[in-house]
Amino acid sequence: MILTAVHEVLLAQIDNPTPEAPPGSEKILQLVRYLTWFVLLSGVSGITYAGGKFAWEKWSGGTLDSPKMVAGAMIGGVVATSAGTIMNAVVG
C-alpha cells in the first residue's frame, strides 16, 4: 500500500520531456530538404516525359505504354509527398 502511494506520487511528478534536436542536426535537415526538392523535381519531370510520350504514341499510332508511366509517376508522387505523414503514423 505504501509502495503504491510512493509510486503514484513519483509518477505524478515526472513530466513529459520535449524533444530537442541533437547538435549538428541542421546539416541533416538541410540534406533532407534537398532530397525532397529532388524527389519533387524528378516527379514533375517524370510526369512531363510520360505526357509527352503519351502524346507521341497517340499521334504516331503506336502502342500505348505511357499511361502506365503516368499512373506510376502519379502514385510515386503521392507516396513521396505523403512520406512524412506515413512515417508519423507508423512511428507514432
XYZ file of N, CA and C in Angstrom:
276
model
N 0.814 -1.177 0.000
C 0.000 0.000 0.000
C 0.867 1.254 0.000
N 1.884 1.271 0.850
C 2.785 2.420 0.910
C 3.578 2.531 -0.386
N 4.034 1.374 -0.913
C 4.788 1.401 -2.167
C 3.924 1.916 -3.322
N 2.668 1.561 -3.332
C 1.768 2.046 -4.380
C 1.603 3.560 -4.293
N 1.470 4.082 -3.098
C 1.317 5.535 -2.920
C 2.584 6.271 -3.340
N 3.744 5.735 -2.962
C 5.018 6.360 -3.350
C 5.186 6.303 -4.857
N 4.833 5.173 -5.448
C 4.939 5.006 -6.900
C 4.048 6.012 -7.628
N 2.820 6.197 -7.168
C 1.905 7.152 -7.797
C 2.388 8.591 -7.631
N 2.964 8.918 -6.494
C 3.480 10.269 -6.260
C 4.670 10.537 -7.163
N 5.571 9.551 -7.308
C 6.737 9.742 -8.165
C 6.337 9.863 -9.627
N 5.379 9.065 -10.075
C 4.941 9.160 -11.464
C 4.212 10.465 -11.730
N 3.532 10.989 -10.755
C 2.823 12.258 -10.938
C 3.792 13.422 -11.089
N 5.014 13.300 -10.588
C 5.974 14.394 -10.648
C 6.806 14.384 -11.924
N 6.814 13.277 -12.650
C 7.601 13.189 -13.877
C 6.768 13.749 -15.019
N 7.286 14.778 -15.681
C 6.550 15.364 -16.795
C 7.066 14.797 -18.113
N 6.353 15.089 -19.166
C 6.711 14.611 -20.491
C 7.777 15.542 -21.075
N 8.998 15.039 -21.339
C 10.047 15.924 -21.852
C 9.779 16.327 -23.302
N 10.193 17.533 -23.635
C 10.052 17.999 -25.009
C 11.254 17.537 -25.828
N 11.033 17.151 -27.084
C 12.150 16.699 -27.906
C 13.093 17.849 -28.248
N 14.355 17.531 -28.334
C 15.376 18.530 -28.654
C 16.286 17.963 -29.732
N 16.556 18.756 -30.731
C 17.411 18.308 -31.830
C 18.858 18.179 -31.351
N 19.552 17.117 -31.780
C 20.942 16.961 -31.379
C 21.835 17.977 -32.090
N 23.039 18.197 -31.561
C 23.955 19.133 -32.221
C 24.310 18.648 -33.637
N 24.355 19.546 -34.563
C 24.706 19.206 -35.936
C 23.547 18.688 -36.759
N 22.348 18.710 -36.228
C 21.210 18.160 -36.968
C 20.754 19.097 -38.089
N 21.177 20.335 -38.073
C 20.774 21.274 -39.120
C 21.292 20.822 -40.489
N 22.480 20.244 -40.541
C 23.026 19.758 -41.819
C 22.203 18.589 -42.345
N 21.765 17.711 -41.447
C 20.952 16.574 -41.869
C 19.597 17.064 -42.377
N 19.008 18.016 -41.686
C 17.729 18.562 -42.133
C 17.869 19.277 -43.477
N 18.987 19.937 -43.700
C 19.226 20.585 -44.990
C 19.340 19.526 -46.090
N 20.008 18.413 -45.810
C 20.114 17.332 -46.782
C 18.741 16.751 -47.091
N 17.895 16.590 -46.077
C 16.539 16.075 -46.287
C 15.729 17.045 -47.147
N 15.893 18.338 -46.919
C 15.186 19.322 -47.746
C 15.666 19.255 -49.193
N 16.962 19.080 -49.411
C 17.476 18.940 -50.777
C 16.929 17.682 -51.436
N 16.884 16.573 -50.705
C 16.367 15.334 -51.268
C 14.873 15.448 -51.581
N 14.135 16.150 -50.734
C 12.714 16.377 -51.001
C 12.536 17.186 -52.280
N 13.343 18.214 -52.444
C 13.286 19.024 -53.653
C 13.606 18.166 -54.880
N 14.615 17.308 -54.789
C 14.999 16.450 -55.903
C 13.885 15.466 -56.251
N 13.235 14.895 -55.246
C 12.141 13.949 -55.491
C 10.988 14.654 -56.197
N 10.649 15.854 -55.747
C 9.573 16.596 -56.404
C 9.941 16.971 -57.839
N 11.186 17.378 -58.054
C 11.634 17.706 -59.404
C 11.602 16.479 -60.311
N 12.053 15.334 -59.820
C 12.041 14.133 -60.645
C 10.618 13.662 -60.922
N 9.705 13.870 -59.977
C 8.308 13.513 -60.214
C 7.677 14.367 -61.297
N 7.914 15.663 -61.239
C 7.386 16.561 -62.281
C 8.010 16.232 -63.631
N 9.303 15.939 -63.645
C 9.974 15.571 -64.897
C 9.419 14.258 -65.451
N 9.167 13.294 -64.556
C 8.617 12.011 -64.995
C 7.232 12.150 -65.592
N 6.385 12.951 -64.965
C 5.038 13.151 -65.497
C 5.086 13.912 -66.817
N 5.974 14.887 -66.929
C 6.121 15.643 -68.178
C 6.609 14.736 -69.305
N 7.615 13.894 -69.015
C 8.138 12.956 -70.027
C 7.061 11.962 -70.449
N 6.350 11.399 -69.472
C 5.316 10.417 -69.792
C 4.181 11.060 -70.579
N 3.828 12.301 -70.257
C 2.793 13.001 -71.025
C 3.226 13.247 -72.457
N 4.481 13.649 -72.639
C 4.995 13.835 -74.000
C 5.041 12.540 -74.775
N 5.433 11.471 -74.122
C 5.484 10.160 -74.779
C 4.073 9.693 -75.120
N 3.126 9.963 -74.232
C 1.738 9.601 -74.491
C 1.212 10.334 -75.726
N 1.496 11.620 -75.820
C 1.069 12.392 -76.998
C 1.721 11.844 -78.266
N 3.004 11.491 -78.194
C 3.695 10.950 -79.360
C 3.107 9.604 -79.778
N 2.795 8.754 -78.800
C 2.214 7.448 -79.119
C 0.825 7.600 -79.739
N 0.035 8.550 -79.236
C -1.288 8.785 -79.822
C -1.170 9.338 -81.245
N -0.213 10.225 -81.452
C -0.059 10.854 -82.760
C 0.482 9.866 -83.790
N 1.457 9.040 -83.377
C 2.076 8.115 -84.326
C 1.310 6.799 -84.444
N 0.364 6.535 -83.556
C -0.440 5.313 -83.649
C 0.262 4.089 -83.086
N 1.267 4.281 -82.256
C 1.979 3.153 -81.658
C 1.224 2.574 -80.468
N 1.861 1.609 -79.835
C 1.241 1.010 -78.650
C 1.251 2.016 -77.500
N 0.222 1.970 -76.696
C 0.077 2.929 -75.606
C 0.660 2.336 -74.310
N 1.952 2.546 -74.094
C 2.607 2.113 -72.865
C 2.713 3.237 -71.845
N 2.590 4.465 -72.302
C 2.829 5.600 -71.416
C 1.735 5.853 -70.375
N 0.481 5.446 -70.552
C -0.473 5.662 -69.459
C -0.050 4.971 -68.160
N 0.621 3.822 -68.281
C 1.156 3.160 -67.083
C 2.263 4.000 -66.454
N 3.053 4.663 -67.297
C 4.120 5.525 -66.777
C 3.527 6.727 -66.037
N 2.475 7.314 -66.590
C 1.826 8.459 -65.949
C 1.231 8.036 -64.616
N 0.539 6.891 -64.604
C -0.063 6.408 -63.359
C 1.013 6.090 -62.317
N 2.102 5.470 -62.750
C 3.197 5.161 -61.822
C 3.840 6.411 -61.259
N 4.029 7.416 -62.104
C 4.629 8.669 -61.635
C 3.708 9.386 -60.658
N 2.408 9.332 -60.911
C 1.474 9.989 -60.002
C 1.389 9.249 -58.667
N 1.366 7.933 -58.694
C 1.344 7.157 -57.447
C 2.635 7.388 -56.674
N 3.755 7.397 -57.367
C 5.030 7.689 -56.716
C 5.059 9.075 -56.107
N 4.470 10.039 -56.794
C 4.404 11.394 -56.258
C 3.559 11.481 -55.001
N 2.447 10.756 -54.981
C 1.591 10.753 -53.792
C 2.331 10.134 -52.611
N 3.011 9.016 -52.855
C 3.767 8.361 -51.773
C 4.916 9.253 -51.306
N 5.613 9.894 -52.244
C 6.755 10.734 -51.872
C 6.325 11.956 -51.079
N 5.220 12.579 -51.466
C 4.801 13.783 -50.748
C 4.134 13.474 -49.416
N 3.610 12.268 -49.273
C 2.981 11.911 -48.002
C 3.877 11.037 -47.138
N 5.158 10.943 -47.468
C 6.073 10.091 -46.711
C 6.176 10.529 -45.251
N 6.210 11.818 -44.998
C 6.293 12.314 -43.628
C 5.065 11.935 -42.818
N 3.904 12.060 -43.420
C 2.662 11.693 -42.739
C 2.607 10.197 -42.480
N 3.050 9.408 -43.464
C 3.066 7.949 -43.300
C 4.016 7.561 -42.164
N 5.199 8.169 -42.116
C 6.156 7.836 -41.056
C 5.640 8.260 -39.690
N 4.974 9.397 -39.603
C 4.395 9.815 -38.324
C 3.323 8.845 -37.863
N 2.546 8.299 -38.796
C 1.509 7.343 -38.431
C 2.117 6.017 -37.986
N 3.207 5.600 -38.636
C 3.842 4.321 -38.290
C 4.617 4.427 -36.988
N 5.417 5.476 -36.853
C 6.263 5.631 -35.667
C 5.444 6.060 -34.467
N 4.513 6.928 -34.681
C 3.655 7.332 -33.559
C 3.918 8.679 -33.153
